[in-house]
Coordinates of C-alpha atoms in Angstrom, one line a residue:
Chain A
M1 CA -0.2 -0.3 -0.1
A2 CA 3.0 2.3 -0.7
Q3 CA 0.7 4.6 -2.8
N4 CA -1.9 5.0 0.3
T5 CA 1.2 6.7 2.2
A6 CA 2.3 10.1 1.6
P7 CA 5.9 10.4 1.1
I8 CA 6.5 12.6 4.7
H9 CA 9.2 15.7 3.8
R10 CA 11.5 17.0 6.3
L11 CA 10.9 20.3 6.4
R12 CA 13.8 22.5 6.9
R13 CA 13.5 26.2 8.5
V14 CA 14.6 29.3 6.4
Y15 CA 15.0 32.7 7.9
V16 CA 13.7 35.0 5.0
W17 CA 12.4 37.8 6.0
E18 CA 14.2 39.6 8.3
Q19 CA 12.5 41.8 11.0
P20 CA 13.2 44.5 9.3
V21 CA 11.8 43.9 5.9
R22 CA 9.0 42.7 8.5
I23 CA 8.3 45.6 10.3
Y24 CA 8.5 47.7 7.1
H25 CA 5.7 45.7 5.9
W26 CA 3.6 46.2 7.9
I27 CA 3.6 49.6 8.4
N28 CA 3.2 49.6 5.1
A29 CA 0.1 48.2 4.8
L30 CA -1.3 49.8 7.9
V31 CA 0.2 53.2 6.6
L32 CA -1.5 52.1 3.0
L33 CA -4.5 51.2 4.2
A34 CA -5.0 55.0 6.2
L35 CA -3.9 56.6 2.6
I36 CA -6.4 55.1 0.9
A37 CA -9.3 55.5 3.0
T38 CA -8.2 59.2 3.9
G39 CA -7.4 59.8 0.7
F40 CA -10.9 58.9 -0.6
Y41 CA -12.5 60.8 2.0
I42 CA -10.5 63.8 0.7
A43 CA -11.6 63.3 -2.8
S44 CA -15.1 63.1 -2.2
P45 CA -16.2 64.0 1.3
L46 CA -19.1 62.6 2.9
A47 CA -22.0 64.6 3.0
L48 CA -22.6 65.9 6.9
Q49 CA -24.9 68.7 7.9
S50 CA -24.7 70.3 11.0
H51 CA -26.4 73.3 13.4
K52 CA -23.2 73.8 14.3
E53 CA -20.4 76.5 13.9
A54 CA -18.1 75.3 11.4
T55 CA -15.3 76.2 13.9
N56 CA -15.8 73.5 16.3
A57 CA -15.7 70.6 13.5
F58 CA -12.6 69.8 12.0
T59 CA -13.6 66.8 10.2
M60 CA -11.8 67.4 6.8
G61 CA -9.1 68.6 8.9
W62 CA -8.4 65.3 10.3
M63 CA -8.7 63.3 7.5
R64 CA -6.1 65.9 6.0
Y65 CA -4.1 65.6 9.1
I66 CA -3.8 61.9 9.3
H67 CA -3.0 61.3 5.1
F68 CA -0.2 64.0 5.5
A69 CA 1.3 62.0 8.8
A70 CA 0.5 58.9 6.9
A71 CA 2.5 60.1 3.9
Y72 CA 5.7 61.1 5.7
I73 CA 5.9 57.8 7.1
F74 CA 4.9 55.7 3.9
F75 CA 7.8 58.0 2.4
F76 CA 11.0 57.2 4.9
N77 CA 9.4 54.2 5.1
F78 CA 9.7 53.4 1.7
L79 CA 13.8 55.2 1.6
F80 CA 14.5 52.9 4.4
R81 CA 13.4 49.6 2.5
I82 CA 15.6 50.5 -0.4
Y83 CA 18.5 51.1 2.2
W84 CA 17.9 47.6 3.2
G85 CA 17.8 46.3 -0.4
F86 CA 21.6 47.2 -0.1
V87 CA 22.1 45.9 3.6
G88 CA 19.7 42.6 4.0
N89 CA 19.7 39.1 3.3
K90 CA 19.5 37.8 0.0
Y91 CA 15.6 37.7 -0.2
A92 CA 15.3 41.8 0.6
N93 CA 18.1 42.3 -2.0
W94 CA 17.3 45.0 -4.9
R95 CA 18.4 42.1 -7.5
Q96 CA 15.4 40.3 -6.5
F97 CA 13.3 43.1 -7.9
I98 CA 14.4 44.1 -10.9
P99 CA 14.7 42.0 -14.0
F100 CA 18.1 42.3 -15.5
S101 CA 19.0 38.8 -15.9
K102 CA 18.4 36.4 -18.6
K103 CA 17.0 33.7 -15.7
F104 CA 15.2 36.4 -14.2
F105 CA 13.2 36.5 -17.1
K106 CA 13.2 32.5 -17.5
E107 CA 11.7 32.0 -14.0
M108 CA 9.1 34.9 -14.6
W109 CA 7.8 33.1 -17.4
Y110 CA 7.6 29.9 -15.8
V111 CA 5.9 31.2 -13.0
F112 CA 3.4 32.9 -15.7
R113 CA 3.2 29.2 -16.9
M114 CA 2.5 27.3 -13.7
D115 CA 0.6 29.9 -11.5
I116 CA -1.5 31.8 -14.3
L117 CA -1.8 29.8 -16.9
M118 CA -2.1 26.2 -14.5
L119 CA 0.3 24.6 -16.6
K120 CA 1.1 21.0 -15.9
G121 CA 4.8 20.6 -15.2
R122 CA 7.0 20.4 -12.1
E123 CA 6.4 23.2 -9.5
H124 CA 8.8 26.1 -9.2
M125 CA 10.4 26.1 -6.0
S126 CA 11.6 30.3 -4.7
I127 CA 11.8 30.8 -1.9
G128 CA 12.1 34.7 -1.2
H129 CA 9.9 36.1 -3.7
N130 CA 9.4 34.4 -7.2
A131 CA 10.6 36.4 -10.6
M132 CA 7.1 37.3 -11.4
A133 CA 6.2 38.5 -7.7
G134 CA 9.8 40.3 -7.6
F135 CA 9.3 42.4 -10.9
I136 CA 5.3 43.6 -9.7
Y137 CA 7.0 44.3 -6.5
F138 CA 9.5 46.5 -8.8
L139 CA 5.9 47.9 -10.1
T140 CA 5.0 48.9 -6.7
F141 CA 8.0 50.5 -6.1
I142 CA 8.0 52.8 -9.1
A143 CA 4.0 53.5 -8.2
F144 CA 5.0 54.5 -4.5
L145 CA 7.2 56.6 -6.2
V146 CA 4.9 58.4 -8.3
Q147 CA 2.5 58.2 -4.9
C148 CA 5.3 60.3 -3.4
L149 CA 6.2 62.6 -5.8
T150 CA 2.5 63.9 -7.0
G151 CA 1.7 63.7 -3.4
F152 CA 4.4 66.0 -1.6
G153 CA 4.4 68.1 -4.9
L154 CA 0.2 68.7 -4.1
Y155 CA 1.8 69.1 -0.6
A156 CA 4.7 71.4 -1.3
S157 CA 2.8 74.9 -1.4
M158 CA 0.6 74.1 2.0
S159 CA 3.6 73.7 3.6
S160 CA 6.8 75.8 5.0
W161 CA 9.6 73.1 6.2
W162 CA 11.6 72.8 3.1
F163 CA 11.6 68.6 2.8
P164 CA 8.0 69.0 0.7
K165 CA 9.3 72.2 -1.3
L166 CA 12.1 69.4 -2.8
F167 CA 9.0 68.5 -4.7
A168 CA 7.6 71.6 -5.7
W169 CA 8.4 71.5 -9.5
V170 CA 6.9 68.4 -9.6
P171 CA 3.6 69.9 -10.5
A172 CA 5.4 72.8 -12.7
L173 CA 6.6 69.9 -14.6
L174 CA 2.8 68.8 -15.0
G175 CA 1.7 71.9 -15.7
G176 CA -0.6 72.6 -12.9
D177 CA -1.9 71.1 -9.7
I178 CA -4.7 69.8 -11.5
L179 CA -3.2 67.2 -13.9
T180 CA -1.2 66.1 -10.7
R181 CA -4.2 65.4 -8.1
Q182 CA -5.9 63.4 -11.2
I183 CA -2.2 61.4 -11.3
H184 CA -2.2 61.0 -7.6
H185 CA -6.0 59.9 -7.8
W186 CA -5.7 57.3 -10.4
S187 CA -2.5 55.7 -8.8
M188 CA -3.9 54.9 -6.2
W189 CA -6.4 52.2 -7.5
F190 CA -2.9 50.2 -8.7
F191 CA -2.8 50.3 -4.6
I192 CA -6.4 48.8 -4.6
L193 CA -5.8 46.1 -7.2
F194 CA -2.4 45.4 -5.9
V195 CA -3.3 45.0 -2.2
V196 CA -6.3 42.2 -3.9
I197 CA -4.4 40.4 -5.7
H198 CA -1.6 40.0 -3.3
V199 CA -3.4 38.9 -0.2
Y200 CA -4.9 36.4 -2.9
L201 CA -1.7 35.2 -4.3
V202 CA -0.5 34.9 -0.4
F203 CA -3.2 32.4 0.5
Y204 CA -2.5 30.4 -2.9
H205 CA 0.6 29.7 -2.6
D206 CA 0.1 28.6 1.1
Y207 CA -2.9 26.6 0.3
V208 CA -0.8 25.0 -2.6
E209 CA 2.4 24.6 -1.2
G210 CA 2.3 24.2 2.2
R211 CA 5.0 26.5 3.2
G212 CA 4.3 28.8 5.0
E213 CA 4.0 31.5 3.0
M214 CA 0.8 33.0 5.7
S215 CA 2.7 33.0 8.7
S216 CA 6.7 34.1 6.8
M217 CA 5.3 37.9 7.2
G218 CA 5.0 37.2 11.2
G219 CA 7.9 35.4 12.1
G220 CA 10.0 35.7 9.3
W221 CA 10.4 31.7 8.3
K222 CA 9.4 29.6 5.7
F223 CA 9.6 25.8 5.0
I224 CA 11.3 24.0 2.4
E225 CA 11.7 20.1 1.6
E226 CA 14.9 18.5 2.6
E227 CA 15.3 17.3 -0.7
V228 CA 14.5 20.6 -2.4
F229 CA 17.2 22.2 -0.8
E230 CA 19.7 19.4 -1.5
R231 CA 18.7 19.5 -5.2
N232 CA 19.1 23.5 -4.8
H233 CA 16.2 23.7 -6.5
H234 CA 14.8 26.8 -5.5
Q235 CA 15.8 29.6 -8.3
T236 CA 16.2 32.9 -7.0
P237 CA 17.5 35.8 -9.1
N238 CA 19.9 36.4 -7.2
P239 CA 23.7 35.3 -7.7
E240 CA 24.6 35.9 -4.8
K241 CA 22.2 32.7 -3.6
K242 CA 24.0 29.9 -5.6
T243 CA 27.4 31.0 -4.4
A244 CA 26.1 30.9 -1.2
T245 CA 24.8 27.7 -1.3
E246 CA 27.9 26.3 -2.9
N247 CA 30.1 27.9 -0.4
K248 CA 27.8 25.9 2.0
K249 CA 28.7 22.5 0.2
A250 CA 32.3 22.8 -0.1
S251 CA 31.9 23.1 3.9
Chain B
M1 CA 15.3 102.7 -18.6
I2 CA 15.8 106.6 -19.4
N3 CA 17.8 106.9 -22.8
D4 CA 18.2 109.7 -25.3
A5 CA 15.2 108.7 -27.5
S6 CA 12.5 108.4 -24.2
V7 CA 12.9 110.9 -22.2
Q8 CA 11.2 113.4 -24.3
Q9 CA 8.1 111.2 -23.4
P10 CA 6.3 112.7 -20.3
T11 CA 6.5 111.1 -17.0
Y12 CA 3.4 109.2 -15.1
Y13 CA 3.2 111.8 -12.7
Q14 CA 2.9 114.1 -15.1
E15 CA 0.5 112.7 -17.5
V16 CA -1.6 112.4 -13.5
E17 CA -1.3 116.0 -13.1
R18 CA -2.1 116.7 -16.9
K19 CA -5.0 114.3 -16.7
G20 CA -6.5 117.2 -13.3
Y21 CA -6.3 114.0 -10.4
S22 CA -4.8 115.5 -7.6
R23 CA -2.1 114.5 -5.6
R24 CA -4.1 113.0 -3.0
E25 CA -5.3 110.7 -5.6
F26 CA -1.9 109.7 -6.7
L27 CA -0.6 108.8 -3.6
S28 CA -3.7 106.9 -2.8
F29 CA -3.2 104.9 -6.3
V30 CA 0.0 104.4 -5.2
T31 CA -0.3 102.8 -2.0
M32 CA -2.8 100.6 -3.1
M33 CA -0.5 99.8 -6.1
A34 CA 2.1 98.8 -3.6
A35 CA -0.4 97.0 -1.5
F36 CA -1.5 94.8 -4.3
M37 CA 2.3 93.6 -5.3
G38 CA 3.0 93.0 -1.7
L39 CA 5.3 95.5 -1.0
E40 CA 6.8 96.8 2.2
K41 CA 5.7 100.6 3.5
S42 CA 8.9 102.6 2.5
A43 CA 8.7 101.3 -0.8
I44 CA 6.0 103.4 -1.4
G45 CA 8.3 105.8 -1.5
Q46 CA 10.3 104.3 -4.2
V47 CA 7.1 103.5 -6.5
I48 CA 6.4 107.7 -6.1
K49 CA 9.3 108.6 -7.3
A50 CA 9.4 106.0 -10.1
M51 CA 6.0 107.8 -11.1
E52 CA 7.6 110.8 -10.8
T53 CA 10.7 110.3 -12.6
Q54 CA 10.1 107.7 -14.9
P55 CA 9.5 108.2 -18.4
R56 CA 6.3 106.3 -20.0
V57 CA 7.0 103.3 -21.0
P58 CA 5.9 102.7 -24.0
V59 CA 3.8 99.4 -24.9
I60 CA 3.4 97.3 -27.7
W61 CA -0.4 95.6 -27.2
L62 CA -0.9 92.8 -29.7
H63 CA -4.6 90.7 -29.5
F64 CA -4.2 87.2 -31.5
Q65 CA -6.9 84.4 -30.3
E66 CA -8.9 85.7 -27.8
C67 CA -11.6 87.4 -26.7
T68 CA -10.1 90.8 -24.9
C69 CA -11.5 90.0 -21.8
C70 CA -8.0 90.5 -20.5
S71 CA -8.2 94.3 -21.5
E72 CA -11.8 94.7 -20.0
S73 CA -10.6 93.7 -17.0
F74 CA -7.6 96.4 -17.3
I75 CA -9.9 98.9 -18.1
R76 CA -12.2 98.3 -15.2
S77 CA -9.6 97.6 -12.9
S78 CA -10.4 99.4 -9.3
H79 CA -8.5 102.7 -9.5
P80 CA -9.4 105.0 -12.2
I81 CA -5.8 106.2 -12.6
V82 CA -4.7 102.3 -13.9
A83 CA -7.3 103.0 -17.1
D84 CA -6.7 106.1 -17.5
I85 CA -2.7 106.6 -16.7
L86 CA -1.4 102.7 -17.5
L87 CA -3.3 102.0 -20.3
D88 CA -4.6 105.2 -22.0
K89 CA -1.0 106.7 -21.5
I90 CA 1.5 103.4 -21.0
S91 CA 1.2 105.1 -24.5
L92 CA -0.3 102.2 -26.2
D93 CA 1.8 102.9 -29.3
Y94 CA -0.4 99.9 -30.3
T95 CA -3.3 98.1 -29.5
E96 CA -6.1 96.8 -32.0
T97 CA -9.1 97.5 -29.1
L98 CA -8.2 100.9 -28.2
M99 CA -6.2 102.7 -30.4
A100 CA -7.6 105.4 -32.4
A101 CA -5.3 104.7 -35.3
S102 CA -6.5 102.0 -38.0
G103 CA -5.2 100.5 -40.8
F104 CA -2.2 101.5 -42.4
Q105 CA -1.9 103.9 -39.8
A106 CA -1.8 101.8 -37.2
E107 CA 0.9 99.3 -38.7
A108 CA 3.0 102.2 -39.0
A109 CA 2.9 103.4 -35.4
M110 CA 3.5 99.8 -34.2
K111 CA 6.6 100.0 -36.6
S112 CA 7.3 103.1 -35.1
T113 CA 7.6 102.5 -31.9
M114 CA 9.2 99.0 -32.6
E115 CA 12.3 100.8 -34.4
K116 CA 12.1 104.1 -32.0
Y117 CA 12.3 102.0 -28.9
K118 CA 14.0 99.3 -30.1
G119 CA 15.0 97.6 -26.5
E120 CA 12.4 99.7 -24.5
Y121 CA 9.4 98.5 -25.1
I122 CA 7.2 96.1 -23.4
L123 CA 5.6 94.0 -25.3
C124 CA 2.1 92.7 -24.3
V125 CA 0.2 89.6 -26.0
E126 CA -3.1 88.8 -25.1
G127 CA -4.4 85.8 -26.9
S128 CA -2.6 82.5 -28.0
V129 CA -0.8 82.2 -31.3
P130 CA -2.6 79.4 -33.5
T131 CA 0.1 77.4 -35.6
A132 CA -1.9 75.0 -37.9
A133 CA -1.9 75.9 -41.5
D134 CA 1.1 78.3 -41.5
G135 CA -1.0 80.3 -39.0
V136 CA -3.5 81.8 -41.7
Y137 CA -6.4 81.2 -38.6
C138 CA -4.8 84.3 -37.4
M139 CA -4.1 87.4 -39.8
I140 CA -3.8 90.7 -38.9
G141 CA -2.9 93.2 -41.8
G142 CA -1.7 90.3 -44.2
K143 CA 0.6 88.8 -41.4
T144 CA -0.3 85.8 -39.5
S145 CA -0.1 85.7 -35.8
M146 CA 3.3 84.2 -35.9
Q147 CA 5.2 86.7 -37.9
I148 CA 4.0 89.6 -35.9
L149 CA 4.7 87.6 -32.6
E150 CA 8.1 86.9 -33.5
E151 CA 9.0 90.6 -35.2
A152 CA 6.8 92.3 -31.9
S153 CA 9.4 90.3 -29.8
A154 CA 12.5 90.4 -30.8
N155 CA 13.7 93.9 -30.0
A156 CA 11.1 94.0 -26.4
K157 CA 12.6 95.0 -23.5
A158 CA 10.1 92.0 -21.8
V159 CA 6.8 90.2 -22.9
I160 CA 3.9 90.2 -21.1
A161 CA 1.3 86.8 -21.8
W162 CA -2.0 88.6 -20.9
G163 CA -4.4 86.0 -19.4
S164 CA -4.5 82.4 -20.0
C165 CA -4.4 82.5 -23.6
A166 CA -1.6 83.5 -24.0
S167 CA 0.1 81.9 -21.1
N168 CA -1.1 78.3 -21.6
G169 CA -4.0 78.4 -24.2
C170 CA -7.2 78.3 -22.6
V171 CA -9.9 77.0 -24.5
Q172 CA -8.7 77.5 -28.2
S173 CA -5.9 74.9 -27.2
A174 CA -8.7 72.2 -25.8
K175 CA -8.9 69.2 -27.3
P176 CA -9.0 68.5 -30.1
N177 CA -7.6 72.4 -30.2
P178 CA -8.2 72.8 -34.7
T179 CA -5.7 75.8 -34.9
N180 CA -3.5 73.9 -32.9
A181 CA -3.7 77.3 -30.6
T182 CA -0.5 78.3 -28.9
P183 CA 0.4 80.1 -25.7
I184 CA 3.3 82.0 -26.9
H185 CA 6.2 80.8 -24.0
K186 CA 6.5 77.8 -26.9
L187 CA 7.1 80.0 -29.6
L188 CA 9.2 83.0 -28.1
S189 CA 12.9 82.3 -28.6
G190 CA 13.7 82.9 -24.9
N191 CA 16.2 86.1 -25.5
V192 CA 13.5 88.1 -23.8
P193 CA 11.9 87.8 -20.2
L194 CA 8.0 86.3 -20.4
I195 CA 5.6 87.3 -17.6
K196 CA 2.8 85.0 -17.3
V197 CA -0.6 86.4 -16.0
P198 CA -2.8 83.3 -16.7
G199 CA -6.5 83.9 -15.6
C200 CA -9.6 84.4 -17.9
P201 CA -9.6 86.7 -17.7
P202 CA -6.7 87.5 -14.9
I203 CA -7.5 90.4 -12.0
G204 CA -7.1 94.0 -13.5
E205 CA -5.4 94.7 -10.4
V206 CA -3.0 91.9 -10.7
M207 CA -2.1 93.1 -14.4
A208 CA -1.9 97.0 -13.1
G209 CA 0.5 95.4 -10.6
V210 CA 2.8 93.4 -13.0
I211 CA 3.1 97.0 -15.3
V212 CA 4.1 99.3 -12.1
H213 CA 6.6 96.5 -11.0
L214 CA 8.4 97.1 -14.5
V215 CA 8.3 101.0 -14.5
T216 CA 9.4 101.2 -10.9
F217 CA 12.1 98.4 -10.9
G218 CA 12.7 98.2 -14.5
K219 CA 13.1 94.5 -14.0
I220 CA 10.3 91.7 -14.0
P221 CA 8.8 90.7 -11.0
E222 CA 9.8 87.6 -9.5
L223 CA 8.4 84.7 -10.8
D224 CA 7.3 81.4 -9.9
R225 CA 8.3 77.9 -11.6
L226 CA 5.5 78.4 -14.0
G227 CA 6.7 82.0 -14.8
R228 CA 3.5 83.4 -13.0
P229 CA 4.5 86.8 -10.2
K230 CA 4.9 85.0 -7.1
A231 CA 3.0 88.5 -5.4
F232 CA -0.2 86.8 -6.7
Y233 CA 0.1 83.8 -8.1
S234 CA 1.9 81.8 -4.8
K235 CA -1.4 81.3 -2.6
R236 CA -4.3 78.7 -4.5
V237 CA -7.7 80.5 -4.0
H238 CA -8.3 77.9 -1.6
D239 CA -6.0 79.7 0.9
S240 CA -7.4 82.7 1.1
C241 CA -11.3 81.5 0.8
Y242 CA -13.4 82.8 3.1
R243 CA -15.5 79.5 3.3
R244 CA -12.2 77.5 4.2
P245 CA -13.8 77.1 7.8
F246 CA -16.9 74.7 6.3
Y247 CA -13.9 73.0 3.9
D248 CA -11.9 72.2 7.5
A249 CA -15.1 71.1 9.3
G250 CA -15.9 68.8 6.5
L251 CA -19.4 71.2 5.9
F252 CA -20.0 70.8 2.0
V253 CA -22.5 71.7 -1.0
E254 CA -24.0 69.3 -2.6
T255 CA -26.2 70.8 -5.5
F256 CA -26.6 74.0 -5.8
D257 CA -30.3 74.8 -4.4
D258 CA -29.7 73.0 -0.8
E259 CA -29.7 73.5 3.0
S260 CA -25.9 73.6 2.1
A261 CA -25.7 76.0 0.1
K262 CA -28.1 78.5 1.5
K263 CA -25.9 77.9 4.8
G264 CA -23.0 78.7 2.5
Y265 CA -20.5 75.6 3.0
C266 CA -17.6 74.8 1.0
L267 CA -18.4 74.5 -2.6
Y268 CA -15.8 71.5 -2.6
K269 CA -17.9 68.6 -4.2
V270 CA -19.8 70.8 -6.5
G271 CA -16.6 71.5 -8.3
C272 CA -14.6 74.0 -7.1
K273 CA -11.1 73.8 -8.2
G274 CA -10.1 76.7 -5.5
P275 CA -7.8 73.9 -4.1
S276 CA -5.9 73.5 -7.2
T277 CA -5.7 76.9 -8.6
Y278 CA -3.1 79.8 -8.1
N279 CA -4.4 83.3 -8.3
A280 CA -5.3 86.3 -5.9
C281 CA -8.8 86.4 -6.3
G282 CA -9.7 85.7 -3.2
V283 CA -7.8 88.3 -1.7
M284 CA -8.3 91.5 -4.0
K285 CA -11.8 90.0 -5.5
W286 CA -13.6 92.0 -8.6
N287 CA -15.3 94.3 -9.8
N288 CA -13.6 96.8 -7.3
G289 CA -13.4 94.1 -4.8
T290 CA -17.0 93.5 -4.5
S291 CA -16.9 89.9 -4.8
Y292 CA -15.6 86.8 -6.2
P293 CA -16.9 83.5 -7.7
I294 CA -16.9 81.3 -4.4
Q295 CA -18.8 84.7 -2.5
S296 CA -21.4 84.7 -5.3
G297 CA -21.8 80.7 -4.3
H298 CA -20.1 79.2 -7.9
G299 CA -17.3 77.1 -7.4
C300 CA -13.6 78.2 -8.7
I301 CA -13.3 76.8 -12.3
G302 CA -9.5 77.2 -12.2
C303 CA -9.4 79.4 -15.1
S304 CA -6.1 80.8 -14.5
E305 CA -4.7 77.1 -14.8
A306 CA -3.1 75.2 -17.2
N307 CA -5.8 73.1 -19.5
Y308 CA -8.4 73.6 -17.1
W309 CA -11.0 73.0 -20.0
D310 CA -9.6 68.8 -20.2
N311 CA -8.7 68.6 -16.9
G312 CA -11.4 67.0 -15.6
R313 CA -15.3 69.1 -15.2
L314 CA -16.1 72.0 -14.0
Y315 CA -18.9 71.0 -12.1
E316 CA -17.2 67.9 -10.3
R317 CA -14.3 66.9 -8.4
A318 CA -14.3 63.5 -9.8
S319 CA -11.3 63.3 -12.5
S320 CA -12.7 62.0 -15.9
F321 CA -10.2 59.6 -17.9
A322 CA -8.8 60.5 -21.1
G323 CA -9.5 57.4 -23.7
F324 CA -12.9 56.2 -21.7
G325 CA -15.7 58.7 -22.8
I326 CA -16.3 61.3 -21.4
E327 CA -18.8 59.6 -18.5
A328 CA -15.8 57.5 -17.2
N329 CA -13.7 59.2 -14.5
A330 CA -10.9 57.4 -12.6
D331 CA -13.1 55.9 -9.7
T332 CA -16.1 54.0 -11.6
L333 CA -12.6 52.3 -14.0
G334 CA -11.7 51.5 -10.8
K335 CA -14.2 50.2 -9.3
V336 CA -14.7 48.3 -13.1
A337 CA -10.8 47.2 -12.5
L338 CA -11.7 46.0 -8.7
A339 CA -14.7 44.0 -9.9
A340 CA -12.7 42.6 -12.9
T341 CA -9.6 41.2 -10.4
G342 CA -12.4 40.1 -7.8
V343 CA -13.9 37.8 -10.5
A344 CA -9.9 36.7 -12.1
V345 CA -9.3 35.8 -8.4
A346 CA -12.2 34.0 -8.0
A347 CA -11.8 31.7 -11.3
H348 CA -8.3 31.7 -10.2
A349 CA -8.8 30.1 -6.9
V350 CA -11.4 27.6 -9.0
A351 CA -9.0 26.6 -11.7
T352 CA -6.3 26.0 -8.8
N353 CA -8.3 23.5 -7.3
V354 CA -9.2 21.6 -10.5
R355 CA -5.7 21.7 -11.9
K356 CA -3.3 21.4 -8.8
H357 CA -5.7 19.2 -7.1
N358 CA -2.7 16.3 -6.9
L359 CA -0.7 18.7 -5.0
I360 CA -3.1 20.1 -2.7
F361 CA -4.5 16.6 -2.1
N362 CA -0.5 15.2 -1.4
L363 CA 0.1 17.8 0.8
E364 CA -3.5 17.3 2.8
K365 CA -2.6 13.2 2.7
E366 CA 0.7 13.9 4.0
G367 CA -0.6 16.7 6.8
K368 CA -3.2 14.3 7.2
Q369 CA -0.7 11.1 7.8
S370 CA 1.8 12.8 10.5
E371 CA -1.1 14.1 12.6
K372 CA -2.6 10.4 12.9
E373 CA 1.1 9.2 14.0
L374 CA 1.0 12.0 16.3
E375 CA -2.3 10.5 17.9
S376 CA -0.8 7.2 17.8

């Protein structure tokens, strides 16, 4: 009855997401939620009536305050993540995000075939981001940049601090605040769609692979099968990885 | 600014006296202009001195694709001296709307001003320049506006782009822009300083302020990144709006006939573009400081901002989305995309369970087996 007995895998614990990456991730998630919610309010505030004097209410004021405060956190959190892309572990490295090698494109194509077209074949075994995910995160970083530029560009004229004023060239380049605001508003939808797909895919990978995808952003660990580890099948587009495992083999 | 050629011109003060204004009226005019220009009290003397000693600056005022609302605004600015002296007497050596001469005489007057005051005259341009079909859509005296602009701007001391037409193209450059109406900064060589005074029309006092500044200091006022005088265009209409407390409180007019409109709530939700429009309307107001659009219950339409015709609708905050029909705005499109994503995700989830059934089944089996072994 060998067929009825499933092969029991030995799993190896890999520390994938370091604590700074995890903290970055959840700060980003919270701040993005706050930015989207307050952003919607600012774009189209709720209908309120008041018998009180306007001076006693500050609803829009608070919404904008939260939006701006969250924007600052978002920006510096983003800066930190870029920094961590140079000093963090290989899964946090900037090479994970920018398609610069043939291998990267090959893996993206493979992920596309396996996870989107659902073709049959050997499952890919990336431990950190797969190449497709890495590339999508690269697009989100670009969207972050667009939002920071347009957002602080709009904010520049309201602020007396030098920092937002550094962005004053953005509305000037776009010809005014009207278009800048619209780009800021349109780009927001990218984040909403991203969140939906991102959360779904986390469920998906956890469900299909059973390697701790969901909890990895909590504790930082993912688990890979011993034989996969040995066979070195997991393909991360990071050249550092190969030398790291080679070194391990050598030792 | 003084040279041999222009010394013969009377000074502004001489003109003021000749017109029968009293010294007091002159001083009140100067004080008002200094206040509008945002100058310190100590600078008032400087303005007075300039007005007393500087000869009138020769001005050529060209009209291209425009509706003359800029000129109308200017001659209605709150102090009579503005129109009487600055416009009437800035010598307006050439302006189609107000000059007495016509035909060959007018052309000759322009030509002589350009030659006599080479590098001294101020060129004011009202209206955009059509460049389609070699510029035939706007021709004066047998020349296209492109040619006239090129000739007149070559030896000007400074060029002032009056109004949104000259500054950013305004309505005639709205899509599909059949005449290819072009704001003048795209056509000038860049050797002559340009001041943009956008607005449809710009406020008369702002226009006067720009000219007084040129006369007083002999140089162009400090400009922002878009080439507009900082004194008048550095703040948003929103920042000086008297309805701002309602905005901050979150109290908005929903429709123009509702209770909130009667209470004078903020017009943000009925499309007020005050938050993205840089102008001095809230401070200087219109018609001798009587009122301005928001004060009379209508939102700002952002007339001094570039492409305000194409960038969204006048009575909505929502931004239209180019290429998806006039009714599609970013949020409608976003909702459709969100629904499509939801459907795609659901379909993917179903497909996963079908196509990767074995994988999932084996994982479960493995897990269940471990669970059993743990119990035994």
